[in-house]
Short mmCIF file of C-alpha atoms in Angstrom, two decimals:
data_model
loop_
_atom_site.label_atom_id
_atom_site.label_comp_id
_atom_site.label_asym_id
_atom_site.label_seq_id
_atom_site.Cartn_x
_atom_site.Cartn_y
_atom_site.Cartn_z
CA UNK A 1 157.11 211.92 154.33
CA UNK A 2 154.79 214.81 153.59
CA UNK A 3 156.45 215.34 150.23
CA UNK A 4 155.79 211.72 149.29
CA UNK A 5 152.09 212.05 150.04
CA UNK A 6 151.84 215.19 148.01
CA UNK A 7 153.59 213.62 145.06
CA UNK A 8 151.24 210.64 145.18
CA UNK A 9 148.28 212.97 144.87
CA UNK A 10 149.76 214.92 141.98
CA UNK A 11 150.76 211.81 140.01
CA UNK A 12 147.43 210.06 139.95
CA UNK A 13 146.54 208.62 136.58
CA UNK A 14 143.99 210.69 134.71
CA UNK A 15 140.41 209.53 135.18
CA UNK A 16 139.27 207.01 132.65
CA UNK A 17 137.04 208.55 130.02
CA UNK A 18 133.58 207.10 129.89
CA UNK A 19 132.42 205.40 126.77
CA UNK A 20 129.26 206.56 125.01
CA UNK A 21 127.34 203.48 126.18
CA UNK A 22 128.18 204.20 129.83
CA UNK A 23 126.45 207.57 129.80
CA UNK A 24 123.00 208.08 131.27
CA UNK A 25 121.42 209.61 128.17
CA UNK A 26 118.24 210.52 130.04
CA UNK A 27 120.17 213.09 132.05
CA UNK A 28 122.51 214.20 129.27
CA UNK A 29 122.77 217.93 128.59
CA UNK A 30 124.62 219.80 125.80
CA UNK A 31 127.26 220.78 128.37
CA UNK A 32 128.00 217.13 129.12
CA UNK A 33 131.15 215.33 128.15
CA UNK A 34 129.67 213.23 125.32
CA UNK A 35 127.54 214.09 122.31
CA UNK A 36 124.06 212.60 122.17
CA UNK A 37 123.61 209.20 120.56
CA UNK A 38 122.77 209.12 116.87
CA UNK A 39 119.08 209.54 116.08
CA UNK A 40 117.08 206.36 115.57
CA UNK A 41 117.06 205.15 112.01
CA UNK A 42 120.42 206.63 111.10
CA UNK A 43 121.77 203.09 110.76
CA UNK A 44 125.09 201.56 111.62
CA UNK A 45 128.36 202.72 110.11
CA UNK A 46 129.26 200.07 107.54
CA UNK A 47 132.58 201.64 106.51
CA UNK A 48 134.66 199.27 108.71
CA UNK A 49 132.91 196.27 107.17
CA UNK A 50 133.65 197.49 103.65
CA UNK A 51 137.26 198.19 104.63
CA UNK A 52 137.57 194.64 105.98
CA UNK A 53 136.16 193.17 102.77
CA UNK A 54 138.60 195.27 100.76
CA UNK A 55 141.55 194.10 102.89
CA UNK A 56 140.51 190.44 102.53
CA UNK A 57 140.14 190.90 98.77
CA UNK A 58 143.61 192.44 98.49
CA UNK A 59 145.17 189.57 100.46
CA UNK A 60 143.74 186.89 98.16
CA UNK A 61 145.70 185.53 95.22
CA UNK A 62 144.58 186.82 91.83
CA UNK A 63 143.04 183.45 90.98
CA UNK A 64 140.60 183.70 93.89
CA UNK A 65 139.66 187.39 93.61
CA UNK A 66 137.02 186.81 90.95
CA UNK A 67 135.42 184.07 93.06
CA UNK A 68 135.52 186.30 96.15
CA UNK A 69 133.89 189.13 94.19
CA UNK A 70 131.15 186.72 93.09
CA UNK A 71 130.66 185.61 96.69
CA UNK A 72 130.33 189.20 97.93
CA UNK A 73 127.90 189.95 95.09
CA UNK A 74 125.73 186.94 96.01
CA UNK A 75 125.71 187.95 99.69
CA UNK A 76 124.63 191.48 98.80
CA UNK A 77 121.93 190.22 96.41
CA UNK A 78 120.63 187.90 99.13
CA UNK A 79 120.57 190.76 101.61
CA UNK A 80 118.68 192.93 99.11
CA UNK A 81 116.15 190.12 98.54
CA UNK A 82 115.60 189.77 102.28
CA UNK A 83 115.06 193.52 102.63
CA UNK A 84 112.61 193.52 99.71
CA UNK A 85 110.73 190.57 101.20
CA UNK A 86 110.50 192.24 104.60
CA UNK A 87 109.35 195.54 103.13
CA UNK A 88 106.68 193.70 101.14
CA UNK A 89 105.60 191.90 104.29
CA UNK A 90 105.32 195.21 106.16
CA UNK A 91 103.29 196.76 103.34
CA UNK A 92 100.63 194.09 103.39
CA UNK A 93 97.51 194.85 105.33
CA UNK A 94 96.18 192.20 107.62
CA UNK A 95 93.23 190.52 105.95
CA UNK A 96 89.96 191.58 107.48
CA UNK A 97 87.73 188.83 108.72
CA UNK A 98 84.25 188.89 107.20
CA UNK A 99 81.47 187.73 109.43
CA UNK A 100 78.35 186.26 107.86
CA UNK A 101 75.05 186.24 109.72
CA UNK A 102 73.54 182.81 109.73
CA UNK A 103 69.79 182.81 110.49
CA UNK A 104 68.76 180.39 113.20
CA UNK A 105 65.27 178.90 112.68
#
């Protein structure tokens, strides 16, 4: 019976590794198990999205590939227009309100 208990303890499954979003980053140190999160502004990794688009394009019949390419181009142009619009909106200063003194007689 003692052997069985010992074997149970030695055959435990390895502890589940924590994911990066389960880490308390406020207490993280360089000796910790995970690297620090990416710095703000580094942006998302779009490589999987581009790979998915490429896979979808390769699965389409030749007759539809040109239309799909046009669709992707239009989506990207729309995204660029939205980014340009937002950047322009951020660059605008708020109009200052001018106050005029009105004499009271």
